[in-house]
Amino acid sequence: MRTVSRVVHLVAALVLGTALYAPAGIADPLLDIVRVVVVPALTITGVVLWKQAQLRSLIRRIRS
């Protein structure tokens, strides 16, 4: 879970950076993808990475 979250977070950050710094003609189609997919993905993976220890503890309690 940890590695997947990090990879998704890094890829989403790269797409966001590309959309922000790309010329206007290239960035226009990317902006919809950024709004709908990238920002939510960054938010979810960021929270997962931040609260990783608490999530593991919660998952262990649910399983047992």
Short mmCIF file of N, CA and C in Angstrom, two decimals:
data_model
loop_
_atom_site.label_atom_id
_atom_site.label_comp_id
_atom_site.label_asym_id
_atom_site.label_seq_id
_atom_site.Cartn_x
_atom_site.Cartn_y
_atom_site.Cartn_z
N MET A 1 0.83 -1.19 0.00
CA MET A 1 0.00 0.00 0.00
C MET A 1 0.87 1.25 0.00
N ARG A 2 1.95 1.20 0.72
CA ARG A 2 2.81 2.35 0.86
C ARG A 2 3.46 2.74 -0.47
N THR A 3 3.99 1.76 -1.19
CA THR A 3 4.68 2.03 -2.44
C THR A 3 3.70 2.51 -3.51
N VAL A 4 2.54 1.90 -3.58
CA VAL A 4 1.54 2.30 -4.56
C VAL A 4 1.10 3.75 -4.31
N SER A 5 0.88 4.10 -3.07
CA SER A 5 0.47 5.46 -2.74
C SER A 5 1.54 6.47 -3.12
N ARG A 6 2.78 6.12 -2.89
CA ARG A 6 3.87 7.03 -3.23
C ARG A 6 3.99 7.22 -4.73
N VAL A 7 3.88 6.12 -5.47
CA VAL A 7 4.00 6.21 -6.93
C VAL A 7 2.84 7.02 -7.51
N VAL A 8 1.63 6.76 -7.06
CA VAL A 8 0.47 7.52 -7.54
C VAL A 8 0.63 8.99 -7.19
N HIS A 9 1.09 9.28 -5.99
CA HIS A 9 1.28 10.65 -5.55
C HIS A 9 2.33 11.36 -6.42
N LEU A 10 3.43 10.70 -6.69
CA LEU A 10 4.48 11.31 -7.51
C LEU A 10 4.03 11.52 -8.96
N VAL A 11 3.34 10.55 -9.52
CA VAL A 11 2.86 10.69 -10.90
C VAL A 11 1.83 11.82 -10.99
N ALA A 12 0.93 11.88 -10.03
CA ALA A 12 -0.07 12.95 -10.03
C ALA A 12 0.59 14.31 -9.87
N ALA A 13 1.61 14.39 -9.05
CA ALA A 13 2.34 15.66 -8.87
C ALA A 13 3.04 16.06 -10.17
N LEU A 14 3.59 15.10 -10.89
CA LEU A 14 4.23 15.40 -12.17
C LEU A 14 3.22 15.91 -13.19
N VAL A 15 2.05 15.31 -13.24
CA VAL A 15 1.01 15.76 -14.17
C VAL A 15 0.56 17.17 -13.79
N LEU A 16 0.38 17.42 -12.51
CA LEU A 16 -0.01 18.75 -12.06
C LEU A 16 1.04 19.79 -12.42
N GLY A 17 2.29 19.47 -12.16
CA GLY A 17 3.38 20.39 -12.52
C GLY A 17 3.45 20.65 -14.01
N THR A 18 3.23 19.61 -14.80
CA THR A 18 3.23 19.77 -16.25
C THR A 18 2.09 20.67 -16.68
N ALA A 19 0.92 20.48 -16.12
CA ALA A 19 -0.23 21.31 -16.49
C ALA A 19 -0.03 22.76 -16.09
N LEU A 20 0.62 23.00 -14.98
CA LEU A 20 0.83 24.37 -14.51
C LEU A 20 1.89 25.12 -15.32
N TYR A 21 2.94 24.41 -15.74
CA TYR A 21 4.05 25.08 -16.39
C TYR A 21 4.10 24.90 -17.90
N ALA A 22 3.15 24.16 -18.47
CA ALA A 22 3.12 23.96 -19.91
C ALA A 22 2.55 25.21 -20.59
N PRO A 23 2.90 25.42 -21.86
CA PRO A 23 2.30 26.53 -22.60
C PRO A 23 0.77 26.36 -22.68
N ALA A 24 0.07 27.46 -22.86
CA ALA A 24 -1.39 27.46 -22.79
C ALA A 24 -2.03 26.47 -23.77
N GLY A 25 -1.52 26.33 -24.96
CA GLY A 25 -2.11 25.43 -25.94
C GLY A 25 -2.04 23.98 -25.52
N ILE A 26 -0.98 23.61 -24.83
CA ILE A 26 -0.80 22.23 -24.37
C ILE A 26 -1.55 22.01 -23.06
N ALA A 27 -1.59 23.01 -22.22
CA ALA A 27 -2.16 22.86 -20.89
C ALA A 27 -3.68 22.81 -20.88
N ASP A 28 -4.34 23.39 -21.87
CA ASP A 28 -5.80 23.44 -21.86
C ASP A 28 -6.46 22.07 -21.74
N PRO A 29 -6.08 21.07 -22.56
CA PRO A 29 -6.72 19.75 -22.38
C PRO A 29 -6.36 19.08 -21.06
N LEU A 30 -5.20 19.41 -20.53
CA LEU A 30 -4.77 18.80 -19.27
C LEU A 30 -5.54 19.34 -18.06
N LEU A 31 -6.04 20.54 -18.16
CA LEU A 31 -6.67 21.16 -16.99
C LEU A 31 -7.91 20.39 -16.53
N ASP A 32 -8.70 19.87 -17.46
CA ASP A 32 -9.86 19.08 -17.05
C ASP A 32 -9.43 17.80 -16.34
N ILE A 33 -8.39 17.16 -16.85
CA ILE A 33 -7.86 15.95 -16.21
C ILE A 33 -7.34 16.28 -14.82
N VAL A 34 -6.66 17.42 -14.71
CA VAL A 34 -6.13 17.83 -13.41
C VAL A 34 -7.26 18.06 -12.41
N ARG A 35 -8.31 18.73 -12.85
CA ARG A 35 -9.43 19.03 -11.94
C ARG A 35 -10.17 17.78 -11.49
N VAL A 36 -10.39 16.85 -12.41
CA VAL A 36 -11.24 15.71 -12.13
C VAL A 36 -10.47 14.53 -11.53
N VAL A 37 -9.23 14.32 -11.96
CA VAL A 37 -8.49 13.12 -11.56
C VAL A 37 -7.31 13.43 -10.65
N VAL A 38 -6.48 14.38 -11.04
CA VAL A 38 -5.20 14.59 -10.36
C VAL A 38 -5.36 15.19 -8.97
N VAL A 39 -6.14 16.23 -8.83
CA VAL A 39 -6.29 16.87 -7.51
C VAL A 39 -6.91 15.91 -6.49
N PRO A 40 -7.99 15.18 -6.84
CA PRO A 40 -8.49 14.20 -5.88
C PRO A 40 -7.48 13.09 -5.57
N ALA A 41 -6.74 12.65 -6.58
CA ALA A 41 -5.73 11.60 -6.34
C ALA A 41 -4.63 12.11 -5.42
N LEU A 42 -4.19 13.33 -5.63
CA LEU A 42 -3.17 13.91 -4.73
C LEU A 42 -3.71 14.04 -3.31
N THR A 43 -4.94 14.44 -3.19
CA THR A 43 -5.54 14.60 -1.86
C THR A 43 -5.63 13.26 -1.13
N ILE A 44 -6.16 12.25 -1.81
CA ILE A 44 -6.34 10.94 -1.18
C ILE A 44 -5.00 10.31 -0.84
N THR A 45 -4.06 10.30 -1.79
CA THR A 45 -2.77 9.67 -1.51
C THR A 45 -1.98 10.46 -0.48
N GLY A 46 -2.14 11.78 -0.47
CA GLY A 46 -1.47 12.58 0.55
C GLY A 46 -1.95 12.26 1.95
N VAL A 47 -3.26 12.11 2.11
CA VAL A 47 -3.82 11.75 3.42
C VAL A 47 -3.39 10.34 3.81
N VAL A 48 -3.38 9.41 2.85
CA VAL A 48 -2.95 8.04 3.15
C VAL A 48 -1.50 8.03 3.60
N LEU A 49 -0.64 8.76 2.91
CA LEU A 49 0.76 8.80 3.31
C LEU A 49 0.94 9.50 4.66
N TRP A 50 0.15 10.51 4.92
CA TRP A 50 0.26 11.26 6.17
C TRP A 50 -0.22 10.44 7.36
N LYS A 51 -1.34 9.73 7.20
CA LYS A 51 -1.95 8.98 8.29
C LYS A 51 -1.71 7.48 8.16
N GLN A 52 -0.61 7.11 7.59
CA GLN A 52 -0.31 5.71 7.30
C GLN A 52 -0.32 4.83 8.55
N ALA A 53 0.31 5.26 9.60
CA ALA A 53 0.38 4.45 10.82
C ALA A 53 -1.01 4.24 11.42
N GLN A 54 -1.81 5.30 11.45
CA GLN A 54 -3.15 5.17 12.01
C GLN A 54 -4.03 4.27 11.15
N LEU A 55 -3.88 4.34 9.82
CA LEU A 55 -4.65 3.48 8.94
C LEU A 55 -4.28 2.01 9.12
N ARG A 56 -2.99 1.73 9.25
CA ARG A 56 -2.57 0.35 9.49
C ARG A 56 -3.14 -0.19 10.79
N SER A 57 -3.11 0.63 11.81
CA SER A 57 -3.66 0.23 13.10
C SER A 57 -5.15 -0.05 13.00
N LEU A 58 -5.86 0.79 12.30
CA LEU A 58 -7.29 0.61 12.11
C LEU A 58 -7.59 -0.67 11.32
N ILE A 59 -6.82 -0.93 10.28
CA ILE A 59 -7.01 -2.13 9.48
C ILE A 59 -6.74 -3.38 10.31
N ARG A 60 -5.71 -3.35 11.14
CA ARG A 60 -5.41 -4.50 12.01
C ARG A 60 -6.55 -4.76 12.98
N ARG A 61 -7.12 -3.69 13.57
CA ARG A 61 -8.24 -3.86 14.49
C ARG A 61 -9.47 -4.41 13.81
N ILE A 62 -9.72 -3.99 12.59
CA ILE A 62 -10.89 -4.48 11.86
C ILE A 62 -10.73 -5.95 11.50
N ARG A 63 -9.55 -6.36 11.11
CA ARG A 63 -9.29 -7.75 10.72
C ARG A 63 -9.36 -8.73 11.89
N SER A 64 -9.01 -8.26 13.07
CA SER A 64 -9.00 -9.19 14.21
C SER A 64 -10.29 -9.19 14.99
#
